[in-house]
Short mmCIF file of C-alpha atoms and ligand atoms in Angstrom, two decimals:
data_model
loop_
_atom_site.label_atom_id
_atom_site.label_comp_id
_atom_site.label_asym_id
_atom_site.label_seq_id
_atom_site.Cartn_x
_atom_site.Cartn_y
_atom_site.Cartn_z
CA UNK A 1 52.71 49.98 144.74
CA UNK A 2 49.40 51.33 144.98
CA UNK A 3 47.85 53.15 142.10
CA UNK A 4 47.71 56.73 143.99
CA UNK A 5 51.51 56.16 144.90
CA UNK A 6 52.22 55.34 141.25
CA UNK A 7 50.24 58.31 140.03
CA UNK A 8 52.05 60.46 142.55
CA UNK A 9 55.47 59.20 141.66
CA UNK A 10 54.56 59.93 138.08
CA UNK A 11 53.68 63.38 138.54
CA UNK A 12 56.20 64.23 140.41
CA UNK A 13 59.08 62.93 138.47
CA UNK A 14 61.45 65.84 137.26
CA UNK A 15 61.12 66.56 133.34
CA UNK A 16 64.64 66.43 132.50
CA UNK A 17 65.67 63.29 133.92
CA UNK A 18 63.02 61.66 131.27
CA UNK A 19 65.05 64.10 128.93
CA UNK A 20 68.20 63.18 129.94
CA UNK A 21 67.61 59.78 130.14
CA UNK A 22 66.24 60.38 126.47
CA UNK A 23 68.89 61.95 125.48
CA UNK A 24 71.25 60.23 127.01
CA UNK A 25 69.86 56.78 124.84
CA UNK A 26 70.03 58.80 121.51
CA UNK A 27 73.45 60.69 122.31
CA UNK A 28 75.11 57.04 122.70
CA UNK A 29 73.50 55.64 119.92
CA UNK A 30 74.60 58.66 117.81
CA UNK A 31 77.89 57.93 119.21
CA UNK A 32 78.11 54.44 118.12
CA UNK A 33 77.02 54.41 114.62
CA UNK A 34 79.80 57.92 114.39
CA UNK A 35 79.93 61.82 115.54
CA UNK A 36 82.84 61.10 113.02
CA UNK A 37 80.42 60.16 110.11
CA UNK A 38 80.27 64.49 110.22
CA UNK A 39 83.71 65.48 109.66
CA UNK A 40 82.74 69.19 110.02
CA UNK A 41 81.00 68.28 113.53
CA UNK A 42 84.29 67.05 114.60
CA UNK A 43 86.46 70.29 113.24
CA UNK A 44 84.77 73.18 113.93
CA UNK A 45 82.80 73.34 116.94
CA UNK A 46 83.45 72.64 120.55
CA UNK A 47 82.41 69.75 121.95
CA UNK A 48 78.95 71.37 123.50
CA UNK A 49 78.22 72.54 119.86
CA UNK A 50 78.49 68.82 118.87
CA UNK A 51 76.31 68.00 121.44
CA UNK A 52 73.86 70.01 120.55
CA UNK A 53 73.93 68.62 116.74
CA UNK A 54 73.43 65.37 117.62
CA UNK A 55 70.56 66.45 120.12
CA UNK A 56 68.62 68.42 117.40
CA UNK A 57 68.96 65.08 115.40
CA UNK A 58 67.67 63.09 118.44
CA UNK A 59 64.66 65.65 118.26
CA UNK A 60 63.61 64.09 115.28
CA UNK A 61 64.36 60.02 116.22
CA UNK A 62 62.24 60.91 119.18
CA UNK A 63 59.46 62.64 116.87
CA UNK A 64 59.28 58.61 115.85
CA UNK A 65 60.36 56.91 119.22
CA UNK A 66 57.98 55.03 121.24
CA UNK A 67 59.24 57.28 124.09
CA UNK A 68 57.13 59.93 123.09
CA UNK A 69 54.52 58.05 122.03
CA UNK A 70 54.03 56.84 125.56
CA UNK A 71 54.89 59.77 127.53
CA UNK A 72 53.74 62.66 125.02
CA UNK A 73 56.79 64.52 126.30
CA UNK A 74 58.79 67.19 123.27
CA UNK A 75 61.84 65.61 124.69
CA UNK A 76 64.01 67.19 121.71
CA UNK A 77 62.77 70.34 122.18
CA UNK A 78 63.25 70.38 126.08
CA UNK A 79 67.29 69.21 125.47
CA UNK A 80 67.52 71.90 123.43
CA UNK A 81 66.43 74.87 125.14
CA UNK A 82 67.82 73.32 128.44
CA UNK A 83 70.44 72.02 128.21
CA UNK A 84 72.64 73.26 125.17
CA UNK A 85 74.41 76.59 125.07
CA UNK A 86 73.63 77.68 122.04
CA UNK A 87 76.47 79.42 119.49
CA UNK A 88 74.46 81.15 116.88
CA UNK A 89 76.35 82.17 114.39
CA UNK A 90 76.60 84.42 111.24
CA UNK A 91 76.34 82.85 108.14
CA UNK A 92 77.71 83.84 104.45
CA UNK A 93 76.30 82.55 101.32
CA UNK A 94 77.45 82.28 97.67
CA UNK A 95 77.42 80.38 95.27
CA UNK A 96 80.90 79.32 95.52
CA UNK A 97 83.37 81.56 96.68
CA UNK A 98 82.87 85.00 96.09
CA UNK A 99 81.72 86.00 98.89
CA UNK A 100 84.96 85.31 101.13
CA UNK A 101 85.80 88.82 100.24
CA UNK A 102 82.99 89.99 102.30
CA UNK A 103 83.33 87.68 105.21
CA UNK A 104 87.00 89.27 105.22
CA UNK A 105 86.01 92.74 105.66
CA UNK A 106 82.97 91.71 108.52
CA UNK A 107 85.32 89.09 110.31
CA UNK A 108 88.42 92.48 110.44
CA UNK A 109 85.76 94.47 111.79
CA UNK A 110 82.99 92.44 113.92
CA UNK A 111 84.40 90.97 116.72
CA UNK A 112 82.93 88.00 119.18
CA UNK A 113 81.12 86.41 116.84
CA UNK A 114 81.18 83.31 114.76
CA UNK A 115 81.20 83.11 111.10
CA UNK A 116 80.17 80.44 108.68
CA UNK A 117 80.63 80.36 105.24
CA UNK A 118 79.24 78.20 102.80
CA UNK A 119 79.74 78.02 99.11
CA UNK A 120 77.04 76.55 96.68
CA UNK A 121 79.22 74.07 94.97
CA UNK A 122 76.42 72.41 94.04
CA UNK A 123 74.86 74.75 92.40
CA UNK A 124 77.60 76.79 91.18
CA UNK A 125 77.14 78.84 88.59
CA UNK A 126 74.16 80.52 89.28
CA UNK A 127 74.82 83.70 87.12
CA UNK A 128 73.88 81.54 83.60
CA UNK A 129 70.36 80.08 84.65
CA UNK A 130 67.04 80.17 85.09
CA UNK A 131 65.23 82.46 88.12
CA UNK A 132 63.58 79.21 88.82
CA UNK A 133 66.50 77.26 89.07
CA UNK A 134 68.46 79.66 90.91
CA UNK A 135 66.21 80.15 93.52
CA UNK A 136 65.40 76.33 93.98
CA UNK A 137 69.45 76.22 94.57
CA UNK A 138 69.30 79.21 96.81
CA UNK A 139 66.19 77.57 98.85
CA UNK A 140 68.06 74.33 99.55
CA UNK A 141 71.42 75.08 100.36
CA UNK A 142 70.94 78.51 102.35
CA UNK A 143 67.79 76.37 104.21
CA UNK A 144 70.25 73.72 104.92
CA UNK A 145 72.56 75.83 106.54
CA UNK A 146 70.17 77.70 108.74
CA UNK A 147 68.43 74.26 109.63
CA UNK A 148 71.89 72.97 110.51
CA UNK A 149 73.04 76.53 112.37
CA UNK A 150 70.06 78.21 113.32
CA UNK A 151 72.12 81.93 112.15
CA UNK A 152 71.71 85.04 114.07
CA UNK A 153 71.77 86.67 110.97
CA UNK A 154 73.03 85.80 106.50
CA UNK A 155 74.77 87.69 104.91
CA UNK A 156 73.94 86.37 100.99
CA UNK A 157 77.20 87.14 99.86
CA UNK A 158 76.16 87.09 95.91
CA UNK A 159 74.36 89.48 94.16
CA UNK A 160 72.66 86.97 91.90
CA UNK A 161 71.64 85.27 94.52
CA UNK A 162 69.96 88.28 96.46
CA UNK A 163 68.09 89.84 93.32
CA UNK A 164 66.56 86.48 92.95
CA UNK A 165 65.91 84.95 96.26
CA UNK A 166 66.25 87.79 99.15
CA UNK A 167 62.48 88.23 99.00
CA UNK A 168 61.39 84.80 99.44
CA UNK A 169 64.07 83.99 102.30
CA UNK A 170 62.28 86.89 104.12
CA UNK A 171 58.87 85.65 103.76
CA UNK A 172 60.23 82.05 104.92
CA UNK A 173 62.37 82.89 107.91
CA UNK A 174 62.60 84.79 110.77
CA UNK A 175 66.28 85.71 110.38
CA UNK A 176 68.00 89.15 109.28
CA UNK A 177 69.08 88.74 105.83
CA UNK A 178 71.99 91.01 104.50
CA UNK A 179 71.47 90.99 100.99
CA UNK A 180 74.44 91.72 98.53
CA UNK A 181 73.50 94.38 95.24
CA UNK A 182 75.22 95.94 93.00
CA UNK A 183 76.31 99.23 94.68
CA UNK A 184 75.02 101.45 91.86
CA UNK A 185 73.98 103.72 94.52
CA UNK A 186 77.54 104.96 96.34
CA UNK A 187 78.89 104.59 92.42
CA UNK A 188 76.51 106.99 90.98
CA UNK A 189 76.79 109.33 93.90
CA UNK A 190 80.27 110.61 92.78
CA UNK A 191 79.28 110.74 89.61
CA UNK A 192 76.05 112.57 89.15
CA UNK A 193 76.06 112.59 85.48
CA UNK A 194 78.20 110.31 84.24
CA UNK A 195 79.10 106.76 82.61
CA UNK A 196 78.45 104.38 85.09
CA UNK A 197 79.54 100.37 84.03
CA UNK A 198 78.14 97.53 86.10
CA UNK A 199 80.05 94.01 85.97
CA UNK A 200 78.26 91.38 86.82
CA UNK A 201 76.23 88.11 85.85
CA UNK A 202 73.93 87.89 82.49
CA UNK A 203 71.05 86.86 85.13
CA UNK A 204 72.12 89.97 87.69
CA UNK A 205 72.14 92.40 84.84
CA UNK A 206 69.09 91.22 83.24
CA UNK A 207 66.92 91.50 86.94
CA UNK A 208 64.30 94.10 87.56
CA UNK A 209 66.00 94.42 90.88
CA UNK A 210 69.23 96.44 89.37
CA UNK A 211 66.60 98.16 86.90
CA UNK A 212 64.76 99.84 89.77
CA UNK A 213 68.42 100.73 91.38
CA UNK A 214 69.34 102.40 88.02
CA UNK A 215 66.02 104.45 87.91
CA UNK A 216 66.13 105.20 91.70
CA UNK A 217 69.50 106.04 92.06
CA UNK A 218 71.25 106.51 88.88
CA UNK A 219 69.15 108.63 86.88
CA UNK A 220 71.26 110.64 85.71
CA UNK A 221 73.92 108.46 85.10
CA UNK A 222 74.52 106.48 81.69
CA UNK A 223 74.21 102.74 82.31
CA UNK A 224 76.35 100.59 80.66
CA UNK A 225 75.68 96.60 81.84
CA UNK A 226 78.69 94.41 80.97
CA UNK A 227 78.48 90.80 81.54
CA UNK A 228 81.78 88.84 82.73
CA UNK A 229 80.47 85.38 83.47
CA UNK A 230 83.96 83.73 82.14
CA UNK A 231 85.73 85.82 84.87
CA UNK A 232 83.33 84.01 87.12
CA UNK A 233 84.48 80.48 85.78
CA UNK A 234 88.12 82.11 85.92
CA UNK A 235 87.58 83.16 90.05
CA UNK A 236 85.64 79.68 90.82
CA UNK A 237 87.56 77.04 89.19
CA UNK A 238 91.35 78.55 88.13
CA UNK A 239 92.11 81.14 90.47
CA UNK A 240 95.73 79.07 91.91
CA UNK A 241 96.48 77.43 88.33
CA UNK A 242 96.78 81.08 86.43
CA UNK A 243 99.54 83.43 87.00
CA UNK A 244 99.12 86.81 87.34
CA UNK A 245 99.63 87.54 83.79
CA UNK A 246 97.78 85.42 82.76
CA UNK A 247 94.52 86.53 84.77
CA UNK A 248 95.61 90.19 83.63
CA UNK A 249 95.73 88.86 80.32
CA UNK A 250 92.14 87.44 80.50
CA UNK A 251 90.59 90.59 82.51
CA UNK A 252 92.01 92.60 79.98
CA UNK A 253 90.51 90.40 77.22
CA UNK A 254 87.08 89.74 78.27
CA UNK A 255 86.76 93.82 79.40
CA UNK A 256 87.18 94.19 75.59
CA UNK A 257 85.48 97.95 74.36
CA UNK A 258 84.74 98.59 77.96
CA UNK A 259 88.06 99.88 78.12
CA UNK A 260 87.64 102.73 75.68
CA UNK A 261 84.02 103.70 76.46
CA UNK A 262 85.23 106.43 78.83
CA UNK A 263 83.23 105.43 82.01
CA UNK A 264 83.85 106.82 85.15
CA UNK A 265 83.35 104.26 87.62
CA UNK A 266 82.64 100.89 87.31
CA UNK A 267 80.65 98.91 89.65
CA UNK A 268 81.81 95.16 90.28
CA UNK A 269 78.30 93.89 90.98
CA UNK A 270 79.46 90.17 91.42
CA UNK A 271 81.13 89.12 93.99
CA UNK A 272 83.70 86.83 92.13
CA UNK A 273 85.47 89.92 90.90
CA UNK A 274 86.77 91.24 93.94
CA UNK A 275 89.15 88.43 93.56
CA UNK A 276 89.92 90.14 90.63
CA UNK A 277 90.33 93.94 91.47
CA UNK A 278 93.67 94.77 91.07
CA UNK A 279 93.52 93.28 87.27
CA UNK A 280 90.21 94.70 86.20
CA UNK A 281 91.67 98.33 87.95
CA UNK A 282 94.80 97.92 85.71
CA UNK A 283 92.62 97.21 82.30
CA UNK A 284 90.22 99.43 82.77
CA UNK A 285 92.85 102.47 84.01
CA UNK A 286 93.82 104.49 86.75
CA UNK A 287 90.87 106.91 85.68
CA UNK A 288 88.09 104.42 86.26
CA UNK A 289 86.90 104.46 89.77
CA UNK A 290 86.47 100.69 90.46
CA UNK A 291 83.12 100.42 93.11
CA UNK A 292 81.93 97.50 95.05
CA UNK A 293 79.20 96.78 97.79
CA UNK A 294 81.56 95.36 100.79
CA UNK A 295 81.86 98.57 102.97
CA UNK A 296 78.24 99.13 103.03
CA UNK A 297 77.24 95.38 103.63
CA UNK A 298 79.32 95.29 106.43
CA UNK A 299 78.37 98.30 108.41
CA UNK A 300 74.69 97.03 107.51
CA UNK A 301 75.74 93.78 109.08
CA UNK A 302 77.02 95.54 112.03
CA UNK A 303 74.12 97.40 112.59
CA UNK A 304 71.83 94.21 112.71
CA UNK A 305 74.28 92.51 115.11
CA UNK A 306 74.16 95.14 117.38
CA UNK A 307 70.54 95.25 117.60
CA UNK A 308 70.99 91.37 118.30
CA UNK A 309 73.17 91.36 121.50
CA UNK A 310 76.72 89.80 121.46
CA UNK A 311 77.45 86.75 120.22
CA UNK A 312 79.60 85.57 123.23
CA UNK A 313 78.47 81.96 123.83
CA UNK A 314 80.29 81.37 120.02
CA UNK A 315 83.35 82.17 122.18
CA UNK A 316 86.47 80.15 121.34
CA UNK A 317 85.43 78.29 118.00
CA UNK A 318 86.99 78.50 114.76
CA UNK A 319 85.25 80.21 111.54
CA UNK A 320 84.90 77.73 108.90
CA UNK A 321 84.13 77.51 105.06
CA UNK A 322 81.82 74.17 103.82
CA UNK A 323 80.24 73.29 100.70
CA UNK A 324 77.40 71.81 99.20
CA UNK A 325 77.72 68.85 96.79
CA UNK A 326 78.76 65.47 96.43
CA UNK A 327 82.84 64.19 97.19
CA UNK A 328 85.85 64.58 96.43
CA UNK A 329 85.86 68.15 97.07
CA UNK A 330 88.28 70.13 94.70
CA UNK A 331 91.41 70.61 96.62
CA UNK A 332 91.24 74.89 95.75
CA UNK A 333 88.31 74.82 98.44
CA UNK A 334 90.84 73.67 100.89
CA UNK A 335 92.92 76.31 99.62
CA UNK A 336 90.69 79.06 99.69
CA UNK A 337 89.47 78.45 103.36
CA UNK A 338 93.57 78.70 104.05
CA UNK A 339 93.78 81.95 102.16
CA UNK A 340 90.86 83.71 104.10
CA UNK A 341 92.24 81.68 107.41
CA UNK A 342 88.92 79.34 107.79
CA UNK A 343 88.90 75.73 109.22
CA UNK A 344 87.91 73.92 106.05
CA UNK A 345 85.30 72.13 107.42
CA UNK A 346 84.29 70.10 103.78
CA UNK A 347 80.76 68.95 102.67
CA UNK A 348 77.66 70.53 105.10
CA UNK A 349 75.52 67.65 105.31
N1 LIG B 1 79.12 85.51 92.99
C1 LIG B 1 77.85 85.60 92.35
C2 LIG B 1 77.36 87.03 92.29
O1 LIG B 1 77.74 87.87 93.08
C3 LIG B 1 77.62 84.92 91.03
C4 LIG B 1 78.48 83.84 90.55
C5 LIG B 1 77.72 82.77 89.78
O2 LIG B 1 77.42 82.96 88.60
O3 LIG B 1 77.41 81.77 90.42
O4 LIG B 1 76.50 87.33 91.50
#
């Protein structure tokens, strides 16, 4: 062939057969050394969304294949856009699994979407340490996620994790974040000039983040913050092994002098004790209005989906709860994807 015939051949050759043919090399290698080797790949998306995995891996094998070195074609990044329907869905964070609660109220309300949860086992508790540490936590697992799903929008589904981290998952990505705060604001609305308590986690209670939401919304209000970490523990590790007296039993315990400190309202301002609302309503007594954040998170969330367009090429897959961490995964995860009807989808990797 002569060199103008090569050159001519060359130029004219279509861009996504060299993709294809790229892709088509790293999609069966992928397939022989396991799809399977991701269990969650296998449970909770559709074939095309499996597909698309493995092709944003093959992105970065053919960042270091010879292909590109030769041809200096972004073959990963054509496949993507090109070929893959992409399902972007909405993601909720916590640091275990608080949050559900939340997910339950957007998932009864927002239809056509689809959600992911993901609890921080990993990291779990957050409530008892450092900024530093929390946010590290918060960083890694929440970037996993949105590296692994690319989200149309997060919901972080824990209060300690939003007074610590919302501003610096703003700065780093492009994404609507839905942060989760104690609602101090609705609370103190219906009472003007009351006693206002706020349960939540030593490191919530101790942020300037729920100190400006006292001064600008609560003025008036007396602020009582009462921390409840063991209620955490009690939500996280031994929510199926205790019976329902025994939780009450506990609530009623750890509420101690709260119960006789007349408040008005009490705001649950971690997300681990909606799991717990009936018994904290029943210690603290049918006087005490008992306030969380989910109704206004969700219409929030609503809001920024609408401004996003539908969510219709997520049609037909299954919501499903992972977590972070090392196996065996504690059977209760299993459990708790069941209760809030997710497809427990195990470890993200
Ligand atoms: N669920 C989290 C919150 O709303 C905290 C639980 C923890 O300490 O990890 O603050």
């Amino acid at each position: 062939m002569s060199i103008w015939k090569y050159f001519a051949l060359r130029s004219v050759l279509p861009v996504k057969s060299i993709c294809g043919f790229a892709g088509t090399v790293v999609f069966t290698a992928r397939a022989l050394i396991g799809i399977a080797g991701n269990q969650s790949a296998n449970q909770c998306m559709k074939k095309s969304e499996a597909i698309s995995v493995i092709f944003s891996n093959s992105a970065n094998l053919l960042r270091k294949s010879p292909l590109k070195k030769n041809r200096g074609i972004k073959q990963g990044r054509i496949l993507k856009t090109s070929l893959i329907m992409e399902c972007k869905p909405v993601v909720f964070f916590d640091s275990g699994i608080g949050g559900l609660p939340y997910l339950e109220m957007a998932r009864q309300r927002v239809t056509g979407e689809l959600f992911i949860y993901l609890a921080d086992r990993k990291h779990f508790p957050y409530g008892v340490k450092r900024p530093s540490e929390i946010l590290t936590g918060v960083m890694e697992s929440l970037g996993l996620a949105i590296r692994r799903f690319d989200p149309r929008a997060v919901v972080v589904a824990c209060n300690t994790a939003s007074v610590i981290a919302l501003a610096e998952l703003r700065k780093k990505y492009d994404i609507p974040f839905i942060g989760v705060v104690p609602a101090v604001k609705p609370a103190a609305r219906s009472i003007p000039a009351g006693r206002l308590a706020v349960l939540a986690t030593e490191r919530t209670l101790a942020d300037n983040y729920l100190a400006d939401l006292i001064r600008n919304f609560a003025e008036g209000c007396e602020v009582i913050r009462y921390p409840l970490g063991k209620l955490v523990d009690l939500v996280e590790y031994d929510y199926f092994s205790t019976s329902a007296a025994e939780k009450k039993a506990i609530v009623s315990r750890e509420l101690g002098n709260l119960k006789n400190s007349a408040v008005s309202s009490a705001v649950l301002g971690c997300t681990h004790f909606i799991l717990l609302e009936e018994e904290l309503k029943s210690a603290m007594g049918g006087g005490v209005e008992i306030v969380d954040s989910r109704e206004g998170v969700t219409r929030q969330l609503i809001r920024v989906l609408e401004d996003k367009g539908s969510g219709e090429e997520c049609h037909g897959r299954r919501d499903c709860f992972y977590v972070t961490g090392e196996p065996p995964v504690e059977e209760r995860y299993r459990k708790f994807a069941g209760k809030y009807g997710l497809e427990f989808a195990g470890i993200l990797l």
